[in-house]
PDB file of C-alpha atoms and ligand atoms in Angstrom:
ATOM      1  CA  MET A   1    -101.872 -24.779  29.653  1.00 42.00           C
ATOM      2  CA  THR A   2    -100.030 -25.894  32.824  1.00 45.00           C
ATOM      3  CA  GLN A   3     -98.518 -29.112  33.952  1.00 45.00           C
ATOM      4  CA  ASP A   4    -100.059 -31.070  36.734  1.00 44.00           C
ATOM      5  CA  THR A   5     -97.295 -31.616  39.408  1.00 44.00           C
ATOM      6  CA  THR A   6     -98.578 -35.061  40.558  1.00 45.00           C
ATOM      7  CA  THR A   7     -99.296 -36.678  37.205  1.00 45.00           C
ATOM      8  CA  GLY A   8     -97.008 -34.732  34.900  1.00 45.00           C
ATOM      9  CA  LYS A   9     -99.899 -34.410  32.489  1.00 44.00           C
ATOM     10  CA  LEU A  10    -100.677 -31.248  30.706  1.00 42.00           C
ATOM     11  CA  VAL A  11    -103.968 -29.770  31.842  1.00 41.00           C
ATOM     12  CA  LEU A  12    -106.075 -26.910  30.640  1.00 41.00           C
ATOM     13  CA  PRO A  13    -106.806 -24.369  33.257  1.00 38.00           C
ATOM     14  CA  GLY A  14    -110.626 -24.857  33.850  1.00 36.00           C
ATOM     15  CA  TYR A  15    -113.117 -26.080  31.397  1.00 33.00           C
ATOM     16  CA  ARG A  16    -112.097 -26.331  27.768  1.00 42.00           C
ATOM     17  CA  ARG A  17    -114.272 -23.589  26.354  1.00 46.00           C
ATOM     18  CA  ASP A  18    -115.345 -21.332  29.187  1.00 39.00           C
ATOM     19  CA  ASP A  19    -113.220 -18.604  27.853  1.00 41.00           C
ATOM     20  CA  VAL A  20    -114.750 -18.799  24.347  1.00 58.00           C
ATOM     21  CA  GLU A  21    -118.032 -17.068  24.449  1.00 69.00           C
ATOM     22  CA  ALA A  22    -119.250 -18.668  21.185  1.00 81.00           C
ATOM     23  CA  HIS A  23    -119.291 -22.216  22.747  1.00 88.00           C
ATOM     24  CA  PRO A  24    -121.517 -23.294  25.582  1.00 90.00           C
ATOM     25  CA  PRO A  25    -119.806 -23.969  28.877  1.00 89.00           C
ATOM     26  CA  LEU A  26    -119.755 -27.686  29.905  1.00 89.00           C
ATOM     27  CA  LEU A  27    -121.636 -26.734  32.977  1.00 92.00           C
ATOM     28  CA  SER A  28    -124.932 -24.747  32.278  1.00 93.00           C
ATOM     29  CA  PRO A  29    -127.006 -25.159  35.511  1.00 93.00           C
ATOM     30  CA  GLY A  30    -130.349 -24.259  33.702  1.00 95.00           C
ATOM     31  CA  TYR A  31    -129.619 -27.217  31.379  1.00 96.00           C
ATOM     32  CA  LYS A  32    -129.953 -29.868  34.116  1.00 96.00           C
ATOM     33  CA  SER A  33    -128.218 -32.925  32.757  1.00 94.00           C
ATOM     34  CA  THR A  34    -124.947 -30.825  32.493  1.00 94.00           C
ATOM     35  CA  VAL A  35    -124.834 -30.570  36.276  1.00 95.00           C
ATOM     36  CA  SER A  36    -124.121 -34.320  36.662  1.00 94.00           C
ATOM     37  CA  ARG A  37    -122.248 -34.589  33.468  1.00 92.00           C
ATOM     38  CA  ALA A  38    -119.821 -31.637  33.469  1.00 92.00           C
ATOM     39  CA  PRO A  39    -116.276 -32.681  34.591  1.00 92.00           C
ATOM     40  CA  ARG A  40    -115.306 -31.703  38.104  1.00 92.00           C
ATOM     41  CA  GLN A  41    -111.607 -31.947  37.498  1.00 91.00           C
ATOM     42  CA  PRO A  42    -109.571 -29.888  35.098  1.00 86.00           C
ATOM     43  CA  LEU A  43    -109.483 -31.506  31.665  1.00 83.00           C
ATOM     44  CA  THR A  44    -106.426 -33.406  30.522  1.00 84.00           C
ATOM     45  CA  TYR A  45    -104.938 -32.145  27.271  1.00 79.00           C
ATOM     46  CA  LEU A  46    -104.640 -34.746  24.639  1.00 78.00           C
ATOM     47  CA  PRO A  47    -101.966 -33.891  22.121  1.00 81.00           C
ATOM     48  CA  GLN A  48    -102.927 -34.635  18.527  1.00 79.00           C
ATOM     49  CA  ARG A  49    -100.004 -36.840  17.602  1.00 84.00           C
ATOM     50  CA  LEU A  50     -99.674 -39.404  14.773  1.00 85.00           C
ATOM     51  CA  THR A  51    -101.973 -41.940  16.535  1.00 80.00           C
ATOM     52  CA  GLU A  52    -104.708 -39.476  17.155  1.00 78.00           C
ATOM     53  CA  ILE A  53    -104.786 -37.895  13.617  1.00 78.00           C
ATOM     54  CA  THR A  54    -104.114 -40.927  11.408  1.00 79.00           C
ATOM     55  CA  GLY A  55    -106.130 -44.165  10.982  1.00 74.00           C
ATOM     56  CA  PRO A  56    -109.073 -45.251   8.962  1.00 72.00           C
ATOM     57  CA  LEU A  57    -111.614 -42.676   7.736  1.00 72.00           C
ATOM     58  CA  LEU A  58    -115.067 -43.434   6.526  1.00 71.00           C
ATOM     59  CA  GLY A  59    -114.363 -42.971   2.843  1.00 69.00           C
ATOM     60  CA  ALA A  60    -117.063 -42.589   0.087  1.00 69.00           C
ATOM     61  CA  GLY A  61    -117.141 -46.352  -0.577  1.00 78.00           C
ATOM     62  CA  ARG A  62    -118.479 -46.884   3.026  1.00 82.00           C
ATOM     63  CA  LEU A  63    -121.554 -44.653   2.534  1.00 91.00           C
ATOM     64  CA  GLY A  64    -124.849 -46.111   1.319  1.00 93.00           C
ATOM     65  CA  GLU A  65    -126.492 -44.413  -1.661  1.00 94.00           C
ATOM     66  CA  LEU A  66    -129.486 -43.271   0.401  1.00 97.00           C
ATOM     67  CA  ASP A  67    -127.683 -42.415   3.586  1.00 97.00           C
ATOM     68  CA  HIS A  68    -128.108 -38.705   2.962  1.00 98.00           C
ATOM     69  CA  ASP A  69    -131.885 -39.186   2.089  1.00 98.00           C
ATOM     70  CA  LEU A  70    -133.847 -39.834   5.245  1.00 98.00           C
ATOM     71  CA  THR A  71    -137.029 -39.893   3.228  1.00 98.00           C
ATOM     72  CA  ARG A  72    -136.019 -42.904   1.187  1.00 98.00           C
ATOM     73  CA  GLN A  73    -134.608 -45.395   3.678  1.00 98.00           C
ATOM     74  CA  HIS A  74    -137.859 -47.469   4.052  1.00 98.00           C
ATOM     75  CA  ASP A  75    -140.552 -48.884   1.763  1.00 97.00           C
ATOM     76  CA  GLY A  76    -142.704 -45.766   2.063  1.00 98.00           C
ATOM     77  CA  GLU A  77    -142.125 -42.008   2.690  1.00 98.00           C
ATOM     78  CA  PRO A  78    -142.213 -40.600   6.125  1.00 98.00           C
ATOM     79  CA  LEU A  79    -145.007 -38.238   7.104  1.00 98.00           C
ATOM     80  CA  GLY A  80    -144.159 -34.541   7.486  1.00 98.00           C
ATOM     81  CA  GLN A  81    -142.925 -31.494   5.578  1.00 98.00           C
ATOM     82  CA  ARG A  82    -140.057 -32.667   3.229  1.00 98.00           C
ATOM     83  CA  ILE A  83    -136.990 -30.437   3.480  1.00 99.00           C
ATOM     84  CA  ILE A  84    -133.585 -30.158   2.011  1.00 99.00           C
ATOM     85  CA  VAL A  85    -130.899 -29.203   4.364  1.00 99.00           C
ATOM     86  CA  HIS A  86    -127.608 -28.198   2.762  1.00 98.00           C
ATOM     87  CA  GLY A  87    -124.561 -26.021   3.341  1.00 98.00           C
ATOM     88  CA  ARG A  88    -120.839 -26.037   3.462  1.00 98.00           C
ATOM     89  CA  VAL A  89    -118.257 -27.016   6.091  1.00 96.00           C
ATOM     90  CA  LEU A  90    -115.577 -24.375   6.416  1.00 94.00           C
ATOM     91  CA  ASP A  91    -112.439 -23.913   8.422  1.00 91.00           C
ATOM     92  CA  GLY A  92    -111.583 -20.784  10.402  1.00 87.00           C
ATOM     93  CA  ASP A  93    -110.191 -19.016   7.259  1.00 90.00           C
ATOM     94  CA  GLY A  94    -113.272 -19.640   5.287  1.00 92.00           C
ATOM     95  CA  ARG A  95    -111.780 -22.547   3.324  1.00 94.00           C
ATOM     96  CA  ALA A  96    -113.887 -25.512   2.334  1.00 95.00           C
ATOM     97  CA  VAL A  97    -113.362 -28.737   4.196  1.00 93.00           C
ATOM     98  CA  PRO A  98    -113.714 -31.381   1.508  1.00 93.00           C
ATOM     99  CA  HIS A  99    -114.585 -35.077   1.914  1.00 90.00           C
ATOM    100  CA  THR A 100    -115.366 -34.859   5.578  1.00 91.00           C
ATOM    101  CA  LEU A 101    -118.137 -36.959   7.215  1.00 92.00           C
ATOM    102  CA  VAL A 102    -121.294 -35.073   8.296  1.00 96.00           C
ATOM    103  CA  GLU A 103    -123.853 -37.119  10.299  1.00 96.00           C
ATOM    104  CA  ILE A 104    -127.267 -36.042  11.483  1.00 98.00           C
ATOM    105  CA  TRP A 105    -129.963 -37.434  13.797  1.00 98.00           C
ATOM    106  CA  GLN A 106    -133.312 -36.006  14.515  1.00 98.00           C
ATOM    107  CA  ALA A 107    -136.843 -36.554  15.861  1.00 98.00           C
ATOM    108  CA  ASN A 108    -139.637 -37.411  13.372  1.00 98.00           C
ATOM    109  CA  ALA A 109    -142.278 -34.949  12.296  1.00 98.00           C
ATOM    110  CA  ALA A 110    -144.232 -35.567  15.469  1.00 98.00           C
ATOM    111  CA  GLY A 111    -141.322 -34.796  17.637  1.00 98.00           C
ATOM    112  CA  ARG A 112    -140.415 -38.397  18.657  1.00 98.00           C
ATOM    113  CA  TYR A 113    -137.014 -40.152  18.261  1.00 98.00           C
ATOM    114  CA  ARG A 114    -136.707 -43.826  17.359  1.00 97.00           C
ATOM    115  CA  HIS A 115    -134.892 -44.411  20.678  1.00 96.00           C
ATOM    116  CA  THR A 116    -135.667 -46.741  23.597  1.00 95.00           C
ATOM    117  CA  LEU A 117    -135.554 -43.857  26.058  1.00 95.00           C
ATOM    118  CA  ASP A 118    -138.050 -41.770  24.116  1.00 96.00           C
ATOM    119  CA  ASN A 119    -141.544 -42.897  25.061  1.00 94.00           C
ATOM    120  CA  TRP A 120    -143.538 -39.709  25.192  1.00 96.00           C
ATOM    121  CA  PRO A 121    -146.938 -40.150  23.570  1.00 96.00           C
ATOM    122  CA  ALA A 122    -146.276 -39.067  19.988  1.00 98.00           C
ATOM    123  CA  PRO A 123    -146.374 -41.578  17.145  1.00 98.00           C
ATOM    124  CA  LEU A 124    -143.329 -43.307  15.765  1.00 98.00           C
ATOM    125  CA  ASP A 125    -143.259 -43.324  11.977  1.00 98.00           C
ATOM    126  CA  PRO A 126    -142.480 -46.733  10.446  1.00 98.00           C
ATOM    127  CA  ASN A 127    -140.892 -44.983   7.522  1.00 98.00           C
ATOM    128  CA  PHE A 128    -138.490 -42.771   9.370  1.00 98.00           C
ATOM    129  CA  THR A 129    -135.381 -43.678  11.362  1.00 98.00           C
ATOM    130  CA  GLY A 130    -134.018 -40.153  11.706  1.00 98.00           C
ATOM    131  CA  ILE A 131    -130.435 -40.888  10.948  1.00 98.00           C
ATOM    132  CA  GLY A 132    -128.297 -39.727   7.959  1.00 98.00           C
ATOM    133  CA  ARG A 133    -124.785 -39.208   6.819  1.00 96.00           C
ATOM    134  CA  ALA A 134    -123.020 -37.660   3.934  1.00 96.00           C
ATOM    135  CA  LEU A 135    -119.524 -36.643   2.858  1.00 94.00           C
ATOM    136  CA  THR A 136    -118.666 -33.084   1.825  1.00 95.00           C
ATOM    137  CA  ASP A 137    -117.739 -32.698  -1.859  1.00 95.00           C
ATOM    138  CA  ALA A 138    -114.553 -30.992  -3.069  1.00 96.00           C
ATOM    139  CA  GLN A 139    -116.168 -27.544  -2.344  1.00 97.00           C
ATOM    140  CA  GLY A 140    -117.067 -28.656   1.173  1.00 96.00           C
ATOM    141  CA  ARG A 141    -120.767 -28.920   0.330  1.00 98.00           C
ATOM    142  CA  TYR A 142    -123.173 -31.415   1.939  1.00 98.00           C
ATOM    143  CA  GLU A 143    -126.878 -32.028   1.383  1.00 98.00           C
ATOM    144  CA  PHE A 144    -129.566 -34.054   3.140  1.00 98.00           C
ATOM    145  CA  VAL A 145    -133.194 -34.618   2.385  1.00 98.00           C
ATOM    146  CA  THR A 146    -135.355 -35.217   5.406  1.00 99.00           C
ATOM    147  CA  VAL A 147    -138.622 -34.079   7.031  1.00 98.00           C
ATOM    148  CA  GLN A 148    -139.088 -31.095   9.341  1.00 98.00           C
ATOM    149  CA  PRO A 149    -138.626 -32.459  12.886  1.00 98.00           C
ATOM    150  CA  GLY A 150    -141.282 -31.648  15.474  1.00 98.00           C
ATOM    151  CA  ALA A 151    -140.754 -30.055  18.886  1.00 98.00           C
ATOM    152  CA  TYR A 152    -140.910 -32.266  21.929  1.00 98.00           C
ATOM    153  CA  PRO A 153    -141.214 -31.991  25.760  1.00 97.00           C
ATOM    154  CA  TRP A 154    -138.199 -33.016  27.798  1.00 97.00           C
ATOM    155  CA  ARG A 155    -138.915 -32.288  31.616  1.00 95.00           C
ATOM    156  CA  ASN A 156    -135.874 -30.160  32.108  1.00 97.00           C
ATOM    157  CA  HIS A 157    -138.018 -27.578  33.758  1.00 97.00           C
ATOM    158  CA  ASP A 158    -141.741 -26.843  34.011  1.00 97.00           C
ATOM    159  CA  ASN A 159    -143.393 -27.190  30.568  1.00 98.00           C
ATOM    160  CA  ALA A 160    -139.982 -27.483  28.872  1.00 98.00           C
ATOM    161  CA  TRP A 161    -140.024 -28.045  25.065  1.00 98.00           C
ATOM    162  CA  ARG A 162    -137.108 -28.369  22.756  1.00 98.00           C
ATOM    163  CA  PRO A 163    -137.341 -26.188  19.561  1.00 98.00           C
ATOM    164  CA  ALA A 164    -137.251 -28.242  16.409  1.00 98.00           C
ATOM    165  CA  HIS A 165    -133.701 -29.057  15.665  1.00 98.00           C
ATOM    166  CA  ILE A 166    -131.377 -31.418  13.823  1.00 98.00           C
ATOM    167  CA  HIS A 167    -128.215 -32.730  15.606  1.00 98.00           C
ATOM    168  CA  PHE A 168    -125.002 -32.624  13.513  1.00 98.00           C
ATOM    169  CA  SER A 169    -121.767 -34.469  14.202  1.00 96.00           C
ATOM    170  CA  LEU A 170    -118.688 -33.700  12.017  1.00 93.00           C
ATOM    171  CA  PHE A 171    -115.358 -35.116  11.650  1.00 84.00           C
ATOM    172  CA  GLY A 172    -112.308 -33.129  10.691  1.00 73.00           C
ATOM    173  CA  ARG A 173    -109.150 -34.952   9.373  1.00 69.00           C
ATOM    174  CA  ALA A 174    -109.556 -37.808  11.888  1.00 75.00           C
ATOM    175  CA  PHE A 175    -112.126 -39.503  14.151  1.00 75.00           C
ATOM    176  CA  THR A 176    -110.550 -37.784  17.177  1.00 77.00           C
ATOM    177  CA  GLN A 177    -111.608 -34.416  15.783  1.00 78.00           C
ATOM    178  CA  ARG A 178    -115.243 -34.907  16.356  1.00 84.00           C
ATOM    179  CA  LEU A 179    -117.484 -31.823  16.698  1.00 90.00           C
ATOM    180  CA  VAL A 180    -121.140 -31.906  17.646  1.00 94.00           C
ATOM    181  CA  THR A 181    -123.747 -29.160  17.263  1.00 97.00           C
ATOM    182  CA  GLN A 182    -127.457 -28.569  16.656  1.00 98.00           C
ATOM    183  CA  MET A 183    -129.200 -26.746  13.795  1.00 98.00           C
ATOM    184  CA  TYR A 184    -132.378 -24.842  14.458  1.00 98.00           C
ATOM    185  CA  PHE A 185    -135.080 -23.297  12.207  1.00 98.00           C
ATOM    186  CA  PRO A 186    -135.657 -19.555  11.911  1.00 98.00           C
ATOM    187  CA  GLY A 187    -138.246 -17.842  13.896  1.00 98.00           C
ATOM    188  CA  ASP A 188    -138.940 -20.796  16.275  1.00 98.00           C
ATOM    189  CA  PRO A 189    -141.143 -19.474  19.135  1.00 98.00           C
ATOM    190  CA  LEU A 190    -139.451 -21.947  21.637  1.00 98.00           C
ATOM    191  CA  PHE A 191    -135.955 -20.446  21.617  1.00 98.00           C
ATOM    192  CA  SER A 192    -136.508 -18.173  24.555  1.00 97.00           C
ATOM    193  CA  GLN A 193    -137.323 -20.987  27.001  1.00 97.00           C
ATOM    194  CA  ASP A 194    -134.707 -23.436  25.745  1.00 98.00           C
ATOM    195  CA  PRO A 195    -131.761 -23.744  28.028  1.00 97.00           C
ATOM    196  CA  ILE A 196    -129.646 -25.752  25.460  1.00 97.00           C
ATOM    197  CA  PHE A 197    -130.059 -22.993  22.778  1.00 97.00           C
ATOM    198  CA  ASN A 198    -129.388 -20.354  25.445  1.00 96.00           C
ATOM    199  CA  SER A 199    -126.374 -22.085  26.925  1.00 95.00           C
ATOM    200  CA  VAL A 200    -124.635 -20.351  24.000  1.00 94.00           C
ATOM    201  CA  ARG A 201    -124.367 -16.945  25.662  1.00 92.00           C
ATOM    202  CA  ASP A 202    -123.452 -14.813  22.725  1.00 94.00           C
ATOM    203  CA  GLU A 203    -126.472 -13.637  20.573  1.00 95.00           C
ATOM    204  CA  GLN A 204    -124.614 -13.723  17.350  1.00 96.00           C
ATOM    205  CA  ALA A 205    -123.201 -17.051  18.096  1.00 96.00           C
ATOM    206  CA  ARG A 206    -126.631 -18.379  18.823  1.00 97.00           C
ATOM    207  CA  GLN A 207    -127.770 -17.107  15.481  1.00 97.00           C
ATOM    208  CA  ARG A 208    -125.090 -19.135  13.778  1.00 97.00           C
ATOM    209  CA  MET A 209    -126.921 -22.300  14.888  1.00 98.00           C
ATOM    210  CA  VAL A 210    -130.073 -21.124  13.022  1.00 98.00           C
ATOM    211  CA  ALA A 211    -130.445 -22.252   9.526  1.00 98.00           C
ATOM    212  CA  ARG A 212    -131.542 -19.800   6.690  1.00 98.00           C
ATOM    213  CA  TYR A 213    -134.664 -20.477   4.675  1.00 98.00           C
ATOM    214  CA  ASP A 214    -133.343 -20.805   1.201  1.00 98.00           C
ATOM    215  CA  HIS A 215    -135.910 -20.036  -1.382  1.00 98.00           C
ATOM    216  CA  ALA A 216    -133.626 -20.390  -4.391  1.00 98.00           C
ATOM    217  CA  THR A 217    -132.911 -24.062  -3.400  1.00 98.00           C
ATOM    218  CA  THR A 218    -136.512 -24.787  -2.511  1.00 98.00           C
ATOM    219  CA  ARG A 219    -137.794 -27.205  -5.127  1.00 98.00           C
ATOM    220  CA  PRO A 220    -141.195 -26.318  -6.569  1.00 98.00           C
ATOM    221  CA  GLU A 221    -143.924 -28.705  -5.466  1.00 98.00           C
ATOM    222  CA  TRP A 222    -141.484 -30.910  -3.751  1.00 98.00           C
ATOM    223  CA  ALA A 223    -139.418 -29.584  -0.743  1.00 98.00           C
ATOM    224  CA  LEU A 224    -138.505 -26.464   1.246  1.00 98.00           C
ATOM    225  CA  ALA A 225    -134.811 -25.800   1.555  1.00 99.00           C
ATOM    226  CA  TYR A 226    -132.702 -24.539   4.456  1.00 99.00           C
ATOM    227  CA  GLU A 227    -129.044 -23.569   4.269  1.00 98.00           C
ATOM    228  CA  PHE A 228    -126.736 -24.165   7.273  1.00 98.00           C
ATOM    229  CA  ASP A 229    -123.027 -23.556   6.937  1.00 98.00           C
ATOM    230  CA  ILE A 230    -120.760 -24.933   9.617  1.00 96.00           C
ATOM    231  CA  VAL A 231    -117.560 -23.145  10.499  1.00 94.00           C
ATOM    232  CA  LEU A 232    -115.194 -25.257  12.493  1.00 90.00           C
ATOM    233  CA  ARG A 233    -112.947 -22.676  14.090  1.00 85.00           C
ATOM    234  CA  GLY A 234    -112.339 -18.947  14.600  1.00 87.00           C
ATOM    235  CA  ARG A 235    -114.324 -15.812  15.081  1.00 88.00           C
ATOM    236  CA  ASP A 236    -117.379 -17.063  13.075  1.00 91.00           C
ATOM    237  CA  ALA A 237    -117.237 -20.634  14.554  1.00 92.00           C
ATOM    238  CA  THR A 238    -120.522 -22.478  14.837  1.00 95.00           C
ATOM    239  CA  PRO A 239    -121.083 -23.232  18.577  1.00 94.00           C
ATOM    240  CA  PHE A 240    -120.170 -26.797  19.392  1.00 92.00           C
ATOM    241  CA  GLU A 241    -121.462 -28.739  22.333  1.00 86.00           C
ATOM    242  CA  ASP A 242    -119.729 -31.374  24.293  1.00 63.00           C
ATOM    243  CA  GLU A 243    -119.376 -34.750  22.711  1.00 48.00           C
ATOM    244  CA  ASP A 244    -121.794 -37.201  24.214  1.00 43.00           C
ATOM    245  CA  ASP A 245    -124.550 -39.537  23.279  1.00 39.00           C
ATOM    246  CA  ASP A 246    -127.467 -37.194  24.052  1.00 41.00           C
ATOM    247  CA  GLU A 247    -130.482 -37.033  21.736  1.00 39.00           C
TER     248      GLU A 247
HETATM  249  O1  DHB B 301    -128.566 -33.653  27.389  1.00 61.53           O
HETATM  250  C1  DHB B 301    -129.823 -33.796  27.443  1.00 61.53           C
HETATM  251  O2  DHB B 301    -130.307 -34.112  28.541  1.00 61.53           O
HETATM  252  C2  DHB B 301    -130.637 -33.462  26.229  1.00 61.53           C
HETATM  253  C3  DHB B 301    -132.013 -33.679  26.260  1.00 61.53           C
HETATM  254  C4  DHB B 301    -132.818 -33.389  25.214  1.00 61.53           C
HETATM  255  C5  DHB B 301    -132.124 -32.980  24.064  1.00 61.53           C
HETATM  256  O3  DHB B 301    -132.907 -32.741  22.923  1.00 61.53           O
HETATM  257  C6  DHB B 301    -130.835 -32.832  23.991  1.00 61.53           C
HETATM  258  O4  DHB B 301    -130.303 -32.422  22.793  1.00 61.53           O
HETATM  259  C7  DHB B 301    -130.070 -33.188  25.068  1.00 61.53           C
END
């Protein structure tokens, strides 16, 4: 870290995570929206002082009973393959991160988001919003019930399709410690042509974004289960993308 001689601010030399292979660079030319979105100036370092790391957190009382169950948020059930997605949130030393907020958002089974900018011709599902949230328990565990999201086209390049995925946002000890990632499903044939998945350059790090099919948790005659642990820091960190409001 160096000090900018004009402003006196501390700045990071270059992009925040270019030197960490596990995380995607903010500028990945094959992933077109990063070309206009990536910062052109060195980033300013924001020290985590009292103001940044204290303040209100979303405690258990603020979560609705069905926030974690995306199949029971409407009068009827959504169409699609019902799935359980569960795992643990861990810090860099493998310790559980308890009572932290995990949020997800995803397309419906047909691959469409309930979002004004998503108007590709796939049906919306009146029984599916695609948003969920949960707090980790004392052992850092979270669980969602949802439906398997569909793949969708996104015009990034010729015949571009996003592999099925679920977006995750996590908070650490404060709202300023937000981390965003995507969870993928094992064996997806669309990985090789997806510049978002491949913006994570390290093969092992890419695999840490792929959930594991979990037969032991799969509930007979009810739902398939996938396990997805999220590691916040360190050698086994789950790749994190830039925080923005993308879909
Ligand atoms: O940043 C984007 O442009 C973008 C587009 C489609 C997605 O599914 C996504 O996660 C991001």
